[in-house]
Coordinates of C-alpha atoms in Angstrom, one line a residue:
M1 CA 7.5 0.8 -38.4
L2 CA 4.7 -1.4 -36.9
T3 CA 7.3 -4.1 -36.0
V4 CA 9.5 -1.6 -34.1
L5 CA 6.4 -0.3 -32.3
S6 CA 5.4 -3.8 -31.4
I7 CA 8.9 -4.5 -30.0
L8 CA 8.9 -1.4 -28.0
I9 CA 5.4 -1.7 -26.5
G10 CA 5.6 -5.5 -26.1
G11 CA 9.1 -5.3 -24.7
Y12 CA 8.0 -2.7 -22.1
L13 CA 5.0 -4.8 -21.0
A14 CA 6.9 -8.1 -21.1
L15 CA 9.7 -6.6 -19.0
A16 CA 7.1 -5.5 -16.4
S17 CA 5.8 -9.1 -16.3
F18 CA 9.2 -10.7 -15.9
Y19 CA 10.0 -8.2 -13.1
M20 CA 6.8 -9.3 -11.3
L21 CA 7.8 -12.9 -11.8
L22 CA 11.2 -12.4 -10.4
F23 CA 9.9 -11.0 -7.1
A24 CA 7.0 -13.5 -7.0
I25 CA 9.6 -16.2 -7.0
G26 CA 11.7 -14.2 -4.5
A27 CA 8.7 -14.2 -2.1
K28 CA 9.0 -18.0 -1.9
I29 CA 12.5 -17.8 -0.5
N30 CA 12.4 -18.7 3.2
A31 CA 14.1 -15.5 4.5
S32 CA 13.5 -15.2 8.3
K33 CA 14.2 -11.5 8.4
A34 CA 10.7 -10.8 7.1
F35 CA 9.2 -12.7 10.1
I36 CA 9.2 -11.8 13.8
K37 CA 9.0 -14.6 16.4
L38 CA 7.9 -13.6 19.9
P39 CA 8.5 -16.6 22.2
T40 CA 10.2 -14.2 24.6
P41 CA 9.2 -10.7 23.7
L42 CA 11.5 -7.8 24.4
T43 CA 11.3 -6.4 27.9
I44 CA 12.0 -2.9 26.5
E45 CA 8.9 -1.3 25.2
S46 CA 9.5 1.7 23.1
S47 CA 6.8 4.4 23.5
M48 CA 4.4 4.4 20.5
A49 CA 1.9 6.9 19.2
V50 CA -0.8 5.0 17.2
F51 CA -2.4 7.6 14.9
I52 CA -5.8 7.0 13.4
P53 CA -6.7 9.8 11.0
A54 CA -10.4 9.6 10.2
Y55 CA -12.7 11.7 8.0
K56 CA -16.5 11.2 8.6
E57 CA -15.9 7.7 9.9
D58 CA -18.6 7.7 12.5
A59 CA -19.8 4.3 11.5
V60 CA -16.6 2.4 12.3
I61 CA -14.4 4.6 14.5
L62 CA -15.7 3.6 17.9
D63 CA -15.2 -0.1 17.2
V64 CA -11.7 0.5 15.7
A65 CA -10.6 2.6 18.7
K66 CA -11.8 0.0 21.2
K67 CA -10.0 -2.8 19.4
A68 CA -6.8 -0.7 19.2
L69 CA -6.7 -0.7 23.0
T70 CA -6.5 -4.6 23.2
Q71 CA -2.8 -5.0 22.2
T72 CA -0.6 -7.3 24.3
Y73 CA 1.8 -4.3 24.2
T74 CA 1.4 -1.7 26.9
N75 CA 3.5 1.4 26.2
Y76 CA 1.4 3.1 23.6
T77 CA -1.2 5.8 23.1
V78 CA -4.1 5.6 20.6
I79 CA -4.7 9.0 19.0
V80 CA -7.8 9.5 16.9
I81 CA -7.7 12.5 14.6
A82 CA -11.3 13.3 14.2
D83 CA -12.2 15.3 11.0
S84 CA -15.9 16.2 10.5
F85 CA -17.3 13.8 13.1
L86 CA -20.8 14.0 14.5
P87 CA -20.9 15.6 18.0
E88 CA -22.3 12.4 19.6
T89 CA -19.4 10.3 18.1
L90 CA -16.9 12.7 19.7
V91 CA -18.6 12.4 23.1
L92 CA -18.3 8.6 23.0
L93 CA -14.7 8.7 21.7
K94 CA -13.7 11.0 24.6
E95 CA -15.0 8.4 27.1
L96 CA -12.3 6.0 26.0
P97 CA -8.7 6.0 27.3
I98 CA -7.4 7.6 24.1
K99 CA -6.4 11.0 22.8
V100 CA -8.9 12.7 20.5
V101 CA -7.6 15.5 18.3
E102 CA -10.3 17.4 16.5
V103 CA -9.4 19.0 13.1
H104 CA -11.3 21.1 10.6
F105 CA -9.8 21.9 7.1
E106 CA -11.2 23.5 4.0
Q107 CA -9.6 20.7 2.1
S108 CA -8.9 17.6 4.2
T109 CA -5.8 15.5 3.7
K110 CA -4.1 12.8 5.8
V111 CA -0.9 14.9 5.7
K112 CA -2.6 17.9 7.3
A113 CA -4.3 15.7 9.9
L114 CA -1.1 14.0 11.0
N115 CA 0.9 17.1 11.1
H116 CA -1.7 18.9 13.2
A117 CA -2.0 16.0 15.6
M118 CA 1.8 15.8 16.1
S119 CA 1.9 19.6 16.7
Q120 CA -0.6 19.2 19.6
L121 CA 1.3 16.4 21.4
K122 CA 3.6 17.3 24.2
I123 CA 5.3 13.8 24.4
D124 CA 8.2 12.8 22.2
Y125 CA 7.4 9.2 21.3
D126 CA 9.9 6.7 20.0
V127 CA 7.7 5.3 17.3
A128 CA 4.8 6.6 15.2
V129 CA 2.3 4.0 13.9
I130 CA -0.2 4.9 11.2
L131 CA -3.5 3.2 10.7
D132 CA -6.6 3.9 8.6
A133 CA -9.9 4.5 10.3
D134 CA -11.1 0.9 9.4
N135 CA -7.9 -0.9 10.4
V136 CA -7.8 -3.5 13.2
M137 CA -4.4 -4.6 14.5
E138 CA -3.7 -8.2 15.5
K139 CA -3.1 -8.3 19.2
D140 CA 0.7 -8.7 18.8
F141 CA 1.1 -6.2 16.0
L142 CA 2.8 -3.5 18.2
A143 CA 5.0 -6.1 19.9
K144 CA 6.3 -7.2 16.5
I145 CA 6.8 -3.6 15.4
N146 CA 8.8 -3.0 18.6
E147 CA 10.9 -6.1 18.0
A148 CA 11.7 -4.9 14.4
Y149 CA 12.5 -1.4 15.7
H150 CA 15.0 -2.7 18.2
Q151 CA 16.6 -4.7 15.4
G152 CA 17.6 -1.3 13.9
F153 CA 14.8 -0.8 11.4
N154 CA 13.4 2.8 11.5
V155 CA 10.7 2.3 8.9
I156 CA 8.5 -0.8 9.0
Q157 CA 5.6 -1.9 7.0
G158 CA 3.2 -4.5 8.3
R159 CA 1.0 -6.8 6.3
R160 CA -2.5 -5.8 5.5
I161 CA -5.1 -8.5 5.2
A162 CA -8.7 -8.1 4.2
K163 CA -11.2 -8.3 7.0
N164 CA -14.2 -8.5 4.7
T165 CA -14.6 -10.7 1.6
D166 CA -18.4 -10.9 1.5
T167 CA -18.8 -9.4 -2.0
S168 CA -17.0 -10.3 -5.2
Y169 CA -15.3 -6.9 -5.4
A170 CA -14.1 -7.0 -1.8
L171 CA -12.6 -10.4 -2.6
L172 CA -10.9 -9.1 -5.7
D173 CA -9.6 -6.2 -3.7
A174 CA -8.3 -8.7 -1.1
L175 CA -6.7 -10.7 -3.9
S176 CA -5.0 -7.7 -5.2
E177 CA -3.6 -6.8 -1.8
A178 CA -2.3 -10.4 -1.2
I179 CA -0.5 -10.4 -4.6
N180 CA 1.0 -7.0 -3.9
N181 CA 2.2 -8.2 -0.5
N182 CA 4.1 -11.1 -2.1
I183 CA 5.6 -9.2 -5.0
Y184 CA 6.2 -5.7 -3.7
N185 CA 6.8 -6.5 0.0
L186 CA 8.0 -10.0 0.8
G187 CA 9.7 -10.6 -2.5
Q188 CA 11.5 -7.3 -2.4
I189 CA 12.8 -7.9 1.2
N190 CA 13.9 -11.5 0.4
L191 CA 15.9 -10.2 -2.6
G192 CA 17.6 -7.4 -0.7
F193 CA 15.4 -4.4 -1.6
S194 CA 13.1 -2.1 0.3
A195 CA 9.4 -2.9 0.7
R196 CA 6.6 -0.5 -0.3
L197 CA 4.6 1.6 2.0
V198 CA 0.8 1.2 1.7
G199 CA -0.5 4.2 3.7
S200 CA -1.5 2.3 6.8
G201 CA -0.2 -0.5 9.0
M202 CA 3.2 1.2 8.9
A203 CA 5.6 2.5 11.6
F204 CA 8.4 5.0 11.7
K205 CA 11.0 6.3 14.1
Y206 CA 9.0 9.2 15.5
S207 CA 11.6 12.0 14.9
L208 CA 12.2 10.7 11.4
F209 CA 8.4 10.7 10.6
Q210 CA 8.1 14.3 11.9
T211 CA 10.9 15.4 9.6
L212 CA 9.5 13.6 6.6
M213 CA 6.0 15.0 7.1
A214 CA 7.0 18.6 7.9
D215 CA 7.5 19.6 4.3
S216 CA 4.9 17.2 2.8
V217 CA 2.0 18.8 0.9
A218 CA 0.7 15.6 -0.7
I219 CA -3.1 15.4 -1.2
G220 CA -3.1 11.9 -2.6
G221 CA -0.5 9.2 -2.4
F222 CA 1.4 10.5 0.6
D223 CA 2.8 7.0 1.2
K224 CA 4.4 7.1 -2.2
E225 CA 6.0 10.5 -1.4
L226 CA 7.4 9.0 1.8
E227 CA 8.8 6.0 0.0
L228 CA 10.7 8.1 -2.4
K229 CA 12.0 10.6 0.1
L230 CA 13.3 7.8 2.3
L231 CA 15.0 5.8 -0.4
E232 CA 16.5 8.9 -2.0
Q233 CA 18.1 9.5 1.4
G234 CA 19.3 5.9 1.6
K235 CA 16.9 4.9 4.4
P236 CA 15.5 1.4 3.8
I237 CA 11.9 0.3 4.3
H238 CA 11.6 -3.0 6.2
Y239 CA 8.6 -5.4 6.0
V240 CA 7.3 -7.8 8.7
H241 CA 5.1 -10.4 7.0
N242 CA 3.5 -11.7 10.2
A243 CA 2.7 -8.2 11.7
I244 CA -0.9 -8.2 10.6
V245 CA -3.4 -5.4 10.2
W246 CA -6.9 -6.2 9.1
D247 CA -8.1 -3.8 6.4
E248 CA -11.7 -3.2 5.1
K249 CA -11.9 -3.7 1.3
V250 CA -14.2 -1.9 -1.1
S251 CA -17.5 -3.7 -2.0
K252 CA -18.6 -1.8 -5.1
V253 CA -17.0 -1.7 -8.5
A254 CA -17.3 2.1 -8.8
V255 CA -15.4 2.7 -5.6
F256 CA -12.9 -0.1 -6.6
A257 CA -12.2 1.8 -9.9
K258 CA -12.1 5.3 -8.3
Q259 CA -9.6 4.1 -5.6
R260 CA -7.3 2.7 -8.3
R261 CA -7.6 5.8 -10.4
R262 CA -6.4 7.8 -7.4
W263 CA -3.5 5.4 -6.8
L264 CA -2.5 5.6 -10.5
A265 CA -2.6 9.4 -10.6
A266 CA -0.3 9.5 -7.5
Q267 CA 2.0 6.9 -9.0
Y268 CA 2.5 8.7 -12.2
H269 CA 2.8 12.1 -10.5
Y270 CA 5.7 10.9 -8.4
L271 CA 7.3 9.1 -11.3
K272 CA 7.4 12.4 -13.1
E273 CA 8.8 14.2 -10.1
Y274 CA 11.4 11.6 -9.0
G275 CA 12.3 9.7 -12.2
G276 CA 15.2 11.9 -13.3
R277 CA 16.6 12.1 -9.8
A278 CA 16.5 8.3 -9.4
I279 CA 18.5 7.8 -12.7
K280 CA 21.0 10.4 -11.5
D281 CA 21.4 8.8 -8.1
L282 CA 21.8 5.3 -9.7
L283 CA 24.6 6.6 -11.9
T284 CA 26.4 8.8 -9.4
K285 CA 25.7 7.1 -6.0
G286 CA 24.8 3.5 -7.0
N287 CA 21.4 4.0 -5.2
F288 CA 19.7 1.0 -6.8
D289 CA 17.1 0.7 -4.1
F290 CA 15.8 4.2 -5.0
F291 CA 15.9 3.4 -8.7
N292 CA 14.0 0.1 -8.2
K293 CA 11.2 1.9 -6.4
V294 CA 10.9 4.5 -9.2
Y295 CA 10.9 1.7 -11.7
Q296 CA 7.9 0.2 -9.9
M297 CA 6.1 3.4 -10.5
A298 CA 6.8 3.2 -14.3
L299 CA 5.0 -0.2 -14.4
P300 CA 1.6 -0.4 -16.1
P301 CA -1.5 -1.1 -13.9
R302 CA -1.2 -4.7 -12.7
L303 CA -4.8 -5.4 -13.4
L304 CA -4.6 -4.3 -17.0
L305 CA -1.2 -5.7 -17.8
P306 CA -2.4 -9.2 -18.7
V307 CA -5.2 -7.7 -20.8
F308 CA -2.8 -5.7 -22.9
L309 CA -0.4 -8.6 -23.3
G310 CA -3.2 -11.0 -24.1
I311 CA -4.7 -8.8 -26.8
G312 CA -1.2 -8.1 -28.2
S313 CA -0.5 -11.8 -28.3
I314 CA -3.7 -12.5 -30.3
V315 CA -3.1 -9.6 -32.7
T316 CA 0.5 -10.4 -33.4
Y317 CA -0.3 -14.1 -33.9
L318 CA -3.1 -13.4 -36.4
A319 CA -0.9 -11.0 -38.2
G320 CA 2.0 -13.5 -38.4
S321 CA 4.3 -11.0 -36.7
S322 CA 7.8 -12.0 -35.6
T323 CA 7.1 -10.1 -32.3
F324 CA 4.5 -12.7 -31.2
N325 CA 7.0 -14.4 -28.8
I326 CA 7.6 -11.1 -26.9
W327 CA 3.9 -10.6 -26.2
F328 CA 3.1 -14.3 -25.6
F329 CA 6.0 -15.0 -23.1
G330 CA 5.2 -11.7 -21.4
F331 CA 1.6 -12.8 -21.0
F332 CA 2.7 -16.2 -19.7
A333 CA 5.2 -14.7 -17.2
N334 CA 2.4 -12.3 -16.0
V335 CA -0.1 -15.1 -15.4
L336 CA 2.5 -17.2 -13.6
A337 CA 3.6 -14.3 -11.4
N338 CA 0.0 -13.6 -10.3
F339 CA -0.8 -17.3 -9.9
I340 CA 2.1 -18.2 -7.6
S341 CA 1.5 -15.0 -5.5
I342 CA -2.0 -16.0 -4.5
P343 CA -2.1 -17.5 -1.0
R344 CA -3.3 -21.1 -0.9
E345 CA -6.2 -20.3 1.4
M346 CA -7.7 -18.0 -1.3
F347 CA -8.1 -20.8 -3.8
T348 CA -11.8 -21.3 -3.3
L349 CA -15.1 -21.5 -5.2
Q350 CA -15.9 -18.0 -3.9
L351 CA -12.7 -16.7 -5.6
L352 CA -13.7 -18.4 -8.9
K353 CA -17.1 -16.6 -8.8
A354 CA -15.4 -13.3 -8.0
L355 CA -13.1 -13.7 -11.0
L356 CA -16.2 -13.8 -13.2
K357 CA -16.7 -10.2 -12.2
L358 CA -13.2 -9.3 -13.3
P359 CA -14.2 -8.1 -16.8
V360 CA -16.4 -5.5 -15.2
A361 CA -13.6 -4.2 -13.0
I362 CA -11.3 -4.1 -15.9
F363 CA -13.8 -2.1 -17.9
F364 CA -14.1 0.5 -15.2
M365 CA -10.3 0.5 -14.8
L366 CA -9.9 1.3 -18.5
L367 CA -12.4 4.1 -18.2
S368 CA -10.4 5.5 -15.2
L369 CA -7.3 5.8 -17.4
F370 CA -9.0 8.7 -19.2
K371 CA -9.7 10.5 -15.9
L372 CA -6.3 10.6 -14.3
K373 CA -5.7 14.3 -14.9
G374 CA -6.1 16.1 -11.6
A375 CA -7.0 13.0 -9.6
N376 CA -3.9 13.5 -7.5
K377 CA -5.0 17.0 -6.6
K378 CA -8.3 16.1 -5.0
F379 CA -9.2 14.5 -1.7
Y380 CA -11.2 11.3 -2.1
H381 CA -12.9 9.7 0.9
T382 CA -13.4 5.9 0.7
P383 CA -16.5 5.1 2.8
H384 CA -16.3 2.3 5.4
G385 CA -18.7 0.5 7.6

């Protein structure tokens, strides 16, 4: 009985590791479709609405809004959706050449804010771009989105990069984002699958975005809901690796763990909702892209996966179990997948020091697994500034 249990659990964890390794290797394939070159940018500029939903972000929003106005692109409007801002912040925002949409909700969510903002606009834009209140776009970000849009892509995810690595946990957060970019974005695109959506730094054909959001009631993980809706309908998600948005990373371990608890709750919520439909679509329609996305949501937490496999390897070795190889090779594949997904520039002494704090982050992550119930039904605000 114990051997069967070890095979089932070890096999599930090892399969997750080899899946990661496959796409980590896939990210190393030189596929030009994930990169946009702009030696001679398009003369046609699609109209873009750049939405910045923000909740109590008085500390950062003015700087973010000003920087959003510095694109090399010209045909766009910055729209700040101001939820629970101080009056003096609103006054300063309205002095900028942007649109400010004030919102007040009993329970704030990004979905409500975006839907309300779109209902107030009188212009039908070509493209909707979604940022977080701390995001800063590279100056050519919109130009690259426009290029990809005119190549026929209606859903586009840019690459988020950390704009702060001044604390160990911010650096660990940045490291996690970089690994995810390789495995779940670049690797997926290079091997012919859709990228993931990450909630910001993403762009949609405007009419498509309106339709997707119209019946959305997500409180947490609205990006996961969008992913699954799109792929169930056979609409792929493109990724542009060099369309860069700078994103603020969390600096405290408690926020780090709370953020991931929210992500995990959303992940497992949508796995439960879409799992059966994905299997049905795979068997009846051959929709492998949809199934692949749902499978990703069935994977264990990436931060905890090597811990589980490492402990399993030690236990099965000491017990002389015949299942040791499953656990050990799963652990090896996981370490290799993570290692080759780390950008070269991140291999620094500072990273080594940050990794020493990893056990604390893992401890808080383990605690968070016992608090997943209801986490997807509450609005959590991650402070910035």
